mmCIF file of C-alpha atoms in Angstrom:
data_model
loop_
_atom_site.group_PDB
_atom_site.id
_atom_site.type_symbol
_atom_site.label_atom_id
_atom_site.label_comp_id
_atom_site.label_asym_id
_atom_site.label_seq_id
_atom_site.Cartn_x
_atom_site.Cartn_y
_atom_site.Cartn_z
ATOM 1 C CA MET Q 979 -8.371 21.054 10.515
ATOM 2 C CA ASP Q 980 -8.238 17.382 11.042
ATOM 3 C CA ASP Q 981 -7.577 14.451 8.583
ATOM 4 C CA ALA Q 982 -10.916 13.757 7.718
ATOM 5 C CA GLU Q 983 -12.197 17.473 7.065
ATOM 6 C CA PHE Q 984 -9.035 17.779 4.962
ATOM 7 C CA LEU Q 985 -8.794 14.423 3.278
ATOM 8 C CA ASP Q 986 -12.368 14.224 2.390
ATOM 9 C CA PRO Q 987 -12.658 17.143 -0.196
ATOM 10 C CA PHE Q 988 -9.303 15.744 -2.150
ATOM 11 C CA ALA Q 989 -10.473 11.789 -1.647
ATOM 12 C CA ARG Q 990 -13.503 13.235 -3.463
ATOM 13 C CA LEU Q 991 -11.523 14.609 -6.256
ATOM 14 C CA LEU Q 992 -9.612 11.679 -6.844
ATOM 15 C CA ASP Q 993 -12.541 8.780 -6.945
ATOM 16 C CA GLY Q 994 -13.976 11.243 -10.244
ATOM 17 C CA VAL Q 995 -10.229 10.956 -12.082
ATOM 18 C CA SER Q 996 -8.664 8.147 -10.213
ATOM 19 C CA SER Q 997 -10.785 5.207 -10.479
ATOM 20 C CA PRO Q 998 -9.432 1.867 -11.381
ATOM 21 C CA ALA Q 999 -11.314 2.323 -14.787
ATOM 22 C CA GLN Q 1000 -9.036 5.634 -15.388
ATOM 23 C CA VAL Q 1001 -5.972 3.859 -13.681
ATOM 24 C CA ARG Q 1002 -5.823 0.998 -16.532
ATOM 25 C CA ALA Q 1003 -6.334 3.669 -19.236
ATOM 26 C CA ALA Q 1004 -3.443 5.648 -18.142
ATOM 27 C CA GLN Q 1005 -1.310 2.775 -17.616
ATOM 28 C CA GLY Q 1006 -2.376 1.082 -21.289
ATOM 29 C CA GLY Q 1007 -0.957 4.889 -22.590
ATOM 30 C CA ALA Q 1008 -4.655 7.145 -22.903
ATOM 31 C CA GLY Q 1009 -2.678 9.444 -20.812
ATOM 32 C CA ILE Q 1010 -3.552 11.707 -17.561
ATOM 33 C CA SER Q 1011 -4.692 15.127 -18.926
ATOM 34 C CA ALA Q 1012 -8.058 15.521 -17.372
ATOM 35 C CA LEU Q 1013 -6.667 13.909 -14.219
ATOM 36 C CA TRP Q 1014 -4.265 16.293 -13.980
ATOM 37 C CA SER Q 1015 -6.094 19.364 -15.003
ATOM 38 C CA ALA Q 1016 -8.535 18.520 -11.854
ATOM 39 C CA ILE Q 1017 -5.852 18.201 -9.818
ATOM 40 C CA SER Q 1018 -4.254 21.631 -11.166
ATOM 41 C CA GLU Q 1019 -7.450 23.154 -10.929
ATOM 42 C CA SER Q 1020 -8.311 22.055 -7.005
ATOM 43 C CA GLY Q 1021 -5.230 23.854 -6.154
ATOM 44 C CA PHE Q 1022 -3.246 21.142 -3.924
ATOM 45 C CA LEU Q 1023 -0.301 21.079 -5.908
ATOM 46 C CA ASP Q 1024 0.949 23.949 -3.979
ATOM 47 C CA ALA Q 1025 -0.250 23.059 -0.350
ATOM 48 C CA LEU Q 1026 3.357 22.819 0.428
ATOM 49 C CA VAL Q 1027 4.547 26.402 -1.446
ATOM 50 C CA PRO Q 1028 5.081 28.813 1.530
ATOM 51 C CA GLU Q 1029 2.219 31.799 1.313
ATOM 52 C CA GLU Q 1030 4.878 34.303 0.227
ATOM 53 C CA ALA Q 1031 5.745 32.626 -2.877
ATOM 54 C CA GLY Q 1032 1.717 32.065 -3.247
ATOM 55 C CA GLY Q 1033 1.134 28.493 -2.337
ATOM 56 C CA VAL Q 1034 -1.022 27.354 0.849
ATOM 57 C CA GLY Q 1035 2.040 27.072 3.231
ATOM 58 C CA LEU Q 1036 1.132 23.605 4.671
ATOM 59 C CA THR Q 1037 3.581 21.098 6.424
ATOM 60 C CA LEU Q 1038 4.447 17.731 5.061
ATOM 61 C CA ARG Q 1039 2.607 16.213 8.616
ATOM 62 C CA ALA Q 1040 -0.355 17.777 7.335
ATOM 63 C CA VAL Q 1041 -0.648 16.641 3.854
ATOM 64 C CA GLY Q 1042 0.781 12.964 4.726
ATOM 65 C CA SER Q 1043 -2.666 11.505 4.328
ATOM 66 C CA LEU Q 1044 -2.935 12.881 1.098
ATOM 67 C CA VAL Q 1045 -0.264 10.877 0.254
ATOM 68 C CA GLU Q 1046 -1.835 8.124 1.450
ATOM 69 C CA GLY Q 1047 -4.797 8.678 -0.222
ATOM 70 C CA LEU Q 1048 -2.715 8.926 -3.601
ATOM 71 C CA GLY Q 1049 -1.730 5.469 -2.913
ATOM 72 C CA ALA Q 1050 -5.054 4.295 -1.652
ATOM 73 C CA ARG Q 1051 -6.138 4.611 -5.797
ATOM 74 C CA ALA Q 1052 -2.862 3.750 -7.448
ATOM 75 C CA THR Q 1053 -3.025 7.573 -8.572
ATOM 76 C CA PRO Q 1054 -0.892 7.463 -11.997
ATOM 77 C CA ALA Q 1055 0.281 10.951 -11.783
ATOM 78 C CA PRO Q 1056 3.204 12.341 -9.807
ATOM 79 C CA VAL Q 1057 1.094 14.392 -7.458
ATOM 80 C CA ALA Q 1058 2.286 14.188 -4.412
ATOM 81 C CA GLU Q 1059 6.284 14.521 -6.127
ATOM 82 C CA THR Q 1060 4.747 17.665 -8.031
ATOM 83 C CA MET Q 1061 3.941 18.692 -4.438
ATOM 84 C CA VAL Q 1062 7.103 18.480 -2.976
ATOM 85 C CA ALA Q 1063 9.007 20.030 -6.212
ATOM 86 C CA ARG Q 1064 7.353 23.196 -6.148
ATOM 87 C CA ALA Q 1065 7.652 23.799 -2.638
ATOM 88 C CA LEU Q 1066 11.452 22.932 -3.324
ATOM 89 C CA LEU Q 1067 11.777 25.278 -6.223
ATOM 90 C CA ALA Q 1068 10.059 28.010 -4.436
ATOM 91 C CA GLU Q 1069 12.250 28.098 -1.644
ATOM 92 C CA ALA Q 1070 15.256 28.278 -4.428
ATOM 93 C CA GLY Q 1071 13.166 31.087 -5.725
ATOM 94 C CA VAL Q 1072 12.893 29.381 -9.190
ATOM 95 C CA ALA Q 1073 9.699 29.519 -11.266
ATOM 96 C CA THR Q 1074 7.913 26.300 -11.354
ATOM 97 C CA PRO Q 1075 6.574 24.928 -14.829
ATOM 98 C CA ALA Q 1076 3.272 23.560 -15.198
ATOM 99 C CA GLY Q 1077 2.897 20.205 -15.476
ATOM 100 C CA PRO Q 1078 3.530 16.934 -13.539
ATOM 101 C CA ILE Q 1079 7.254 16.937 -12.164
ATOM 102 C CA VAL Q 1080 9.281 13.558 -11.042
ATOM 103 C CA LEU Q 1081 11.569 13.192 -8.378
ATOM 104 C CA ALA Q 1082 14.914 11.048 -9.063
ATOM 105 C CA THR Q 1083 17.700 9.954 -7.332
ATOM 106 C CA GLY Q 1084 20.750 8.190 -7.691
ATOM 107 C CA SER Q 1085 21.101 6.590 -11.077
ATOM 108 C CA ALA Q 1086 17.744 7.780 -12.291
ATOM 109 C CA SER Q 1087 16.434 4.444 -13.581
ATOM 110 C CA ARG Q 1088 12.880 3.029 -12.689
ATOM 111 C CA VAL Q 1089 11.424 6.382 -11.926
ATOM 112 C CA PRO Q 1090 7.856 5.762 -11.065
ATOM 113 C CA LEU Q 1091 5.212 7.792 -13.211
ATOM 114 C CA ALA Q 1092 8.243 9.079 -15.091
ATOM 115 C CA MET Q 1093 6.656 8.128 -18.745
ATOM 116 C CA VAL Q 1094 3.624 10.710 -17.910
ATOM 117 C CA ALA Q 1095 5.580 13.518 -16.231
ATOM 118 C CA GLU Q 1096 7.118 16.636 -18.237
ATOM 119 C CA HIS Q 1097 9.844 17.830 -15.845
ATOM 120 C CA VAL Q 1098 12.337 15.997 -13.475
ATOM 121 C CA LEU Q 1099 13.696 17.693 -10.275
ATOM 122 C CA LEU Q 1100 16.833 15.007 -10.430
ATOM 123 C CA ASP Q 1101 19.877 14.717 -7.388
ATOM 124 C CA THR Q 1102 22.703 14.412 -8.742
ATOM 125 C CA GLY Q 1103 24.249 13.996 -5.316
ATOM 126 C CA ARG Q 1104 26.020 17.369 -5.835
ATOM 127 C CA ALA Q 1105 22.854 19.677 -7.154
ATOM 128 C CA LEU Q 1106 19.626 19.169 -8.001
ATOM 129 C CA LEU Q 1107 18.752 19.303 -11.887
ATOM 130 C CA LEU Q 1108 15.334 20.533 -13.218
ATOM 131 C CA CYS Q 1109 15.255 19.179 -16.565
ATOM 132 C CA ARG Q 1110 12.245 18.871 -19.232
ATOM 133 C CA LEU Q 1111 11.415 15.568 -20.067
ATOM 134 C CA ASP Q 1112 10.059 14.403 -23.418
ATOM 135 C CA GLU Q 1113 10.412 11.164 -25.633
ATOM 136 C CA GLY Q 1114 14.426 11.575 -26.165
ATOM 137 C CA ASN Q 1115 15.311 11.515 -22.413
ATOM 138 C CA ARG Q 1116 12.763 8.422 -20.896
ATOM 139 C CA ARG Q 1117 12.601 5.354 -21.910
ATOM 140 C CA SER Q 1118 9.745 3.010 -20.645
ATOM 141 C CA ALA Q 1119 11.259 0.578 -17.947
ATOM 142 C CA GLY Q 1120 9.796 -2.432 -19.745
ATOM 143 C CA VAL Q 1121 7.385 -3.791 -17.000
ATOM 144 C CA PRO Q 1122 3.704 -4.492 -18.306
ATOM 145 C CA GLY Q 1123 1.372 -1.363 -17.194
ATOM 146 C CA SER Q 1124 4.115 0.428 -15.668
ATOM 147 C CA LEU Q 1125 4.491 4.162 -16.181
ATOM 148 C CA ALA Q 1126 8.260 3.981 -14.582
ATOM 149 C CA ALA Q 1127 10.879 5.266 -16.962
ATOM 150 C CA ASP Q 1128 14.708 4.948 -17.228
ATOM 151 C CA LEU Q 1129 16.079 8.955 -17.698
ATOM 152 C CA ALA Q 1130 18.787 10.312 -19.372
ATOM 153 C CA VAL Q 1131 18.815 14.254 -19.022
ATOM 154 C CA SER Q 1132 20.136 17.200 -20.644
ATOM 155 C CA GLY Q 1133 19.616 20.857 -20.644
ATOM 156 C CA TRP Q 1134 18.894 21.847 -17.093
ATOM 157 C CA GLN Q 1135 18.664 24.372 -14.507
ATOM 158 C CA THR Q 1136 20.540 23.790 -11.724
ATOM 159 C CA ILE Q 1137 19.504 24.576 -7.799
ATOM 160 C CA GLU Q 1138 20.921 24.217 -4.356
ATOM 161 C CA ARG Q 1139 21.102 20.807 -3.115
ATOM 162 C CA PRO Q 1140 19.313 20.485 0.381
ATOM 163 C CA ALA Q 1141 21.687 18.629 2.801
ATOM 164 C CA ASP Q 1142 20.657 15.191 2.278
ATOM 165 C CA GLY Q 1143 19.511 15.426 -1.017
ATOM 166 C CA LEU Q 1144 15.691 14.182 -2.042
ATOM 167 C CA ARG Q 1145 16.268 10.621 -1.589
ATOM 168 C CA PRO Q 1146 14.651 10.747 2.097
ATOM 169 C CA ILE Q 1147 11.820 13.082 1.199
ATOM 170 C CA ALA Q 1148 11.219 10.440 -1.800
ATOM 171 C CA ALA Q 1149 11.597 7.220 0.520
ATOM 172 C CA VAL Q 1150 9.137 8.790 2.686
ATOM 173 C CA LEU Q 1151 6.709 9.222 -0.252
ATOM 174 C CA ARG Q 1152 6.519 6.102 -1.657
ATOM 175 C CA ALA Q 1153 6.142 4.849 2.257
ATOM 176 C CA ALA Q 1154 3.212 6.642 2.544
ATOM 177 C CA GLN Q 1155 1.965 5.711 -1.071
ATOM 178 C CA ILE Q 1156 2.691 1.950 0.061
ATOM 179 C CA ALA Q 1157 0.400 2.672 3.256
ATOM 180 C CA GLY Q 1158 -2.629 3.734 1.508
ATOM 181 C CA ALA Q 1159 -2.494 0.696 -0.817
ATOM 182 C CA ALA Q 1160 -2.268 -1.548 1.913
ATOM 183 C CA SER Q 1161 -5.359 -0.241 3.319
ATOM 184 C CA ARG Q 1162 -6.912 -0.408 0.126
ATOM 185 C CA LEU Q 1163 -6.141 -4.018 -0.508
ATOM 186 C CA LEU Q 1164 -6.902 -4.580 3.059
ATOM 187 C CA ASP Q 1165 -10.408 -3.802 2.551
ATOM 188 C CA MET Q 1166 -10.500 -5.459 -0.881
ATOM 189 C CA THR Q 1167 -9.221 -8.630 0.459
ATOM 190 C CA VAL Q 1168 -12.168 -9.040 3.358
ATOM 191 C CA ALA Q 1169 -14.679 -8.073 1.547
ATOM 192 C CA TYR Q 1170 -13.633 -10.725 -0.782
ATOM 193 C CA ALA Q 1171 -13.096 -13.182 2.026
ATOM 194 C CA ASN Q 1172 -17.060 -12.349 3.247
ATOM 195 C CA GLU Q 1173 -18.374 -12.657 0.117
ATOM 196 C CA ARG Q 1174 -16.490 -15.941 -1.371
ATOM 197 C CA SER Q 1175 -18.328 -19.074 0.001
ATOM 198 C CA GLN Q 1176 -16.758 -22.469 0.082
ATOM 199 C CA PHE Q 1177 -18.663 -25.665 1.340
ATOM 200 C CA GLY Q 1178 -21.896 -23.186 1.735
ATOM 201 C CA LYS Q 1179 -19.939 -20.843 4.126
ATOM 202 C CA PRO Q 1180 -17.819 -17.634 3.597
ATOM 203 C CA ILE Q 1181 -14.224 -18.654 3.732
ATOM 204 C CA GLY Q 1182 -13.752 -15.527 6.128
ATOM 205 C CA LYS Q 1183 -15.097 -18.005 8.836
ATOM 206 C CA GLN Q 1184 -12.055 -20.380 7.803
ATOM 207 C CA GLN Q 1185 -9.744 -19.929 10.735
ATOM 208 C CA ALA Q 1186 -6.931 -20.431 8.658
ATOM 209 C CA ILE Q 1187 -7.959 -17.222 6.380
ATOM 210 C CA GLN Q 1188 -8.788 -15.208 9.206
ATOM 211 C CA GLN Q 1189 -5.477 -15.769 10.707
ATOM 212 C CA GLN Q 1190 -3.664 -14.002 7.510
ATOM 213 C CA LEU Q 1191 -6.136 -11.205 7.307
ATOM 214 C CA SER Q 1192 -5.019 -10.648 10.967
ATOM 215 C CA VAL Q 1193 -1.608 -10.571 9.901
ATOM 216 C CA MET Q 1194 -2.345 -8.617 6.846
ATOM 217 C CA ALA Q 1195 -4.120 -5.958 8.981
ATOM 218 C CA GLU Q 1196 -0.720 -6.211 11.318
ATOM 219 C CA LYS Q 1197 1.608 -5.108 8.631
ATOM 220 C CA MET Q 1198 -1.098 -2.512 7.183
ATOM 221 C CA VAL Q 1199 -0.840 -1.078 10.647
ATOM 222 C CA MET Q 1200 2.745 -1.430 10.822
ATOM 223 C CA ALA Q 1201 3.273 0.521 7.384
ATOM 224 C CA ARG Q 1202 0.859 3.244 8.215
ATOM 225 C CA MET Q 1203 2.953 4.137 11.612
ATOM 226 C CA ALA Q 1204 6.197 3.698 10.022
ATOM 227 C CA ALA Q 1205 5.192 6.297 7.359
ATOM 228 C CA ARG Q 1206 3.895 8.785 9.182
ATOM 229 C CA ILE Q 1207 6.569 8.598 11.389
ATOM 230 C CA GLY Q 1208 8.102 9.577 7.788
ATOM 231 C CA THR Q 1209 5.809 12.479 7.054
ATOM 232 C CA GLY Q 1210 6.045 14.194 10.787
ATOM 233 C CA TYR Q 1211 8.184 17.117 9.347
ATOM 234 C CA ALA Q 1212 7.968 20.413 7.881
ATOM 235 C CA LEU Q 1213 8.944 19.543 4.548
ATOM 236 C CA LEU Q 1214 12.248 17.604 4.451
ATOM 237 C CA PRO Q 1215 12.313 14.293 6.681
ATOM 238 C CA THR Q 1216 15.979 13.500 8.514
ATOM 239 C CA PRO Q 1217 17.394 10.326 7.042
ATOM 240 C CA ALA Q 1218 16.767 8.485 10.086
ATOM 241 C CA ALA Q 1219 13.101 9.104 10.123
ATOM 242 C CA ALA Q 1220 13.199 8.197 6.461
ATOM 243 C CA ALA Q 1221 15.025 5.074 7.062
ATOM 244 C CA THR Q 1222 12.362 3.913 9.580
ATOM 245 C CA ALA Q 1223 9.367 4.812 7.079
ATOM 246 C CA LYS Q 1224 10.767 3.213 4.009
ATOM 247 C CA SER Q 1225 12.051 0.271 5.654
ATOM 248 C CA VAL Q 1226 9.389 -1.032 7.292
ATOM 249 C CA ALA Q 1227 6.676 -0.086 4.849
ATOM 250 C CA SER Q 1228 8.558 -1.834 2.333
ATOM 251 C CA ALA Q 1229 9.099 -4.954 3.999
ATOM 252 C CA ALA Q 1230 5.048 -5.035 5.044
ATOM 253 C CA ALA Q 1231 4.415 -4.577 1.131
ATOM 254 C CA VAL Q 1232 6.229 -7.705 0.384
ATOM 255 C CA ASP Q 1233 3.455 -10.058 3.243
ATOM 256 C CA ILE Q 1234 0.464 -7.903 2.274
ATOM 257 C CA ALA Q 1235 0.690 -8.091 -1.231
ATOM 258 C CA ALA Q 1236 1.145 -12.159 -0.894
ATOM 259 C CA ILE Q 1237 -1.397 -12.303 1.305
ATOM 260 C CA ALA Q 1238 -3.892 -10.413 -0.716
ATOM 261 C CA HIS Q 1239 -3.016 -12.503 -4.068
ATOM 262 C CA ALA Q 1240 -3.453 -15.686 -1.295
ATOM 263 C CA VAL Q 1241 -6.997 -15.093 -0.008
ATOM 264 C CA HIS Q 1242 -7.985 -13.794 -3.403
ATOM 265 C CA GLY Q 1243 -6.966 -17.117 -5.020
ATOM 266 C CA ALA Q 1244 -6.357 -17.253 -8.631
ATOM 267 C CA ILE Q 1245 -8.699 -14.585 -9.821
ATOM 268 C CA GLY Q 1246 -6.584 -11.883 -7.943
ATOM 269 C CA ILE Q 1247 -3.473 -12.450 -10.480
ATOM 270 C CA SER Q 1248 -6.030 -11.900 -13.490
ATOM 271 C CA GLU Q 1249 -5.756 -8.457 -15.260
ATOM 272 C CA GLU Q 1250 -9.176 -7.980 -15.077
ATOM 273 C CA HIS Q 1251 -9.378 -7.735 -11.562
ATOM 274 C CA ASP Q 1252 -8.150 -4.435 -9.527
ATOM 275 C CA LEU Q 1253 -5.963 -6.217 -7.051
ATOM 276 C CA GLN Q 1254 -3.227 -6.194 -9.665
ATOM 277 C CA LEU Q 1255 -3.264 -2.821 -9.728
ATOM 278 C CA PHE Q 1256 -2.252 -2.219 -6.026
ATOM 279 C CA THR Q 1257 -0.300 -5.025 -5.833
ATOM 280 C CA ARG Q 1258 2.192 -4.275 -8.916
ATOM 281 C CA SER Q 1259 1.936 -0.739 -7.147
ATOM 282 C CA LEU Q 1260 3.108 -2.262 -3.635
ATOM 283 C CA HIS Q 1261 6.224 -3.914 -5.431
ATOM 284 C CA GLU Q 1262 7.345 -0.865 -7.529
ATOM 285 C CA TRP Q 1263 7.357 1.415 -4.368
ATOM 286 C CA ARG Q 1264 8.843 -0.833 -2.458
ATOM 287 C CA ALA Q 1265 11.981 -0.997 -5.234
ATOM 288 C CA ALA Q 1266 12.249 2.709 -5.853
ATOM 289 C CA ASP Q 1267 14.573 5.157 -3.984
ATOM 290 C CA GLY Q 1268 15.964 2.480 -1.756
ATOM 291 C CA SER Q 1269 14.831 -1.192 -0.924
ATOM 292 C CA GLU Q 1270 14.061 -2.077 3.085
ATOM 293 C CA SER Q 1271 17.782 -3.677 2.970
ATOM 294 C CA TYR Q 1272 19.259 -0.142 1.844
ATOM 295 C CA TRP Q 1273 17.471 2.251 3.980
ATOM 296 C CA SER Q 1274 18.099 -0.542 7.388
ATOM 297 C CA ALA Q 1275 21.986 -0.341 7.177
ATOM 298 C CA ILE Q 1276 21.284 3.758 7.030
ATOM 299 C CA LEU Q 1277 19.232 3.247 10.447
ATOM 300 C CA GLY Q 1278 21.759 0.817 12.007
ATOM 301 C CA ARG Q 1279 24.464 3.443 11.170
ATOM 302 C CA ALA Q 1280 22.406 6.262 12.741
ATOM 303 C CA ARG Q 1281 21.725 4.433 15.589
ATOM 304 C CA LEU Q 1282 25.149 2.765 15.835
ATOM 305 C CA ALA Q 1283 26.603 6.933 15.815
ATOM 306 C CA ASP Q 1284 23.895 7.966 18.508
ATOM 307 C CA GLU Q 1285 26.009 7.065 21.560
ATOM 308 C CA ALA Q 1286 24.026 9.420 23.939
ATOM 309 C CA SER Q 1287 20.791 7.708 24.134
ATOM 310 C CA THR Q 1288 19.323 4.385 24.778
ATOM 311 C CA SER Q 1289 17.458 2.704 22.170
ATOM 312 C CA ALA Q 1290 14.161 3.697 23.466
ATOM 313 C CA ASP Q 1291 15.371 7.575 23.375
ATOM 314 C CA PHE Q 1292 16.636 6.777 19.806
ATOM 315 C CA ILE Q 1293 12.981 5.413 18.894
ATOM 316 C CA ARG Q 1294 11.286 8.241 20.275
ATOM 317 C CA THR Q 1295 13.287 10.603 19.045
ATOM 318 C CA LEU Q 1296 12.371 9.389 15.528
ATOM 319 C CA SER Q 1297 8.545 9.366 16.544
ATOM 320 C CA SER Q 1298 8.351 12.925 17.596
ATOM 321 C CA PRO Q 1299 10.333 15.149 15.667
ATOM 322 C CA ALA Q 1300 11.034 18.825 16.638
#
């Protein structure tokens, strides 16, 4: 099955429940019940769950394009996170709770989409804790329009922790979401440059704008290639692959958001324009689960520890996982 054959039904599903108007409503506190019901009934949440546990048994490599599709719509629900959590819980023999699940690493602060989740799979550094979320153990991060929350959980079920924890897979999901949103922003910005006329011709005909759009396209492709290195695994990526995905995608996100706003001009920063739905998401995903500086340090240490190969061999290993 190729990407288009797999992605198209999922994309049509998301287009029906995650339009810009529906994203705004969810970010305004309307909830995600209709969206979540549609996603749950589709069966995509069990795409990564092994077949013997009742799932579809796909790999992260196979569903990477779906995660990019979620980013391209700024979907206000932890769909990819729940897919991963359900796979990990199934492998551990733990019953999967109904409802959306977020992944939390480190201090559990500013966890994206935690305001609309019912459970969290928290990496404490020694174990994974499955905890229920309610109003008493989560607090809005306080950013207008954001569904991120700070968590203080109690009452949990302990699960064996993967050797590298949750942060690599969480970072790869953010990188794929950034790649998806970057593609959407490029389409929006090119369309606006061709529609907006100044001095009798579209602004996209001006060489300075064309140069900016070229840089934006280059950064979008960088983010996509890096994200696909991270999603090129059965489920859990190596820390080095995750570092490549997240450091490159996060760095590209800054330039992509800046160029999109520069080309759109003042209208691009207005609340009524869809642009801000995606650029706000880019910055939130960039900061979550390790910034580009954090992951660049991880990648640098991995390269220095690999004395047996050249840098070219090191890069080939990253981009061609076993």
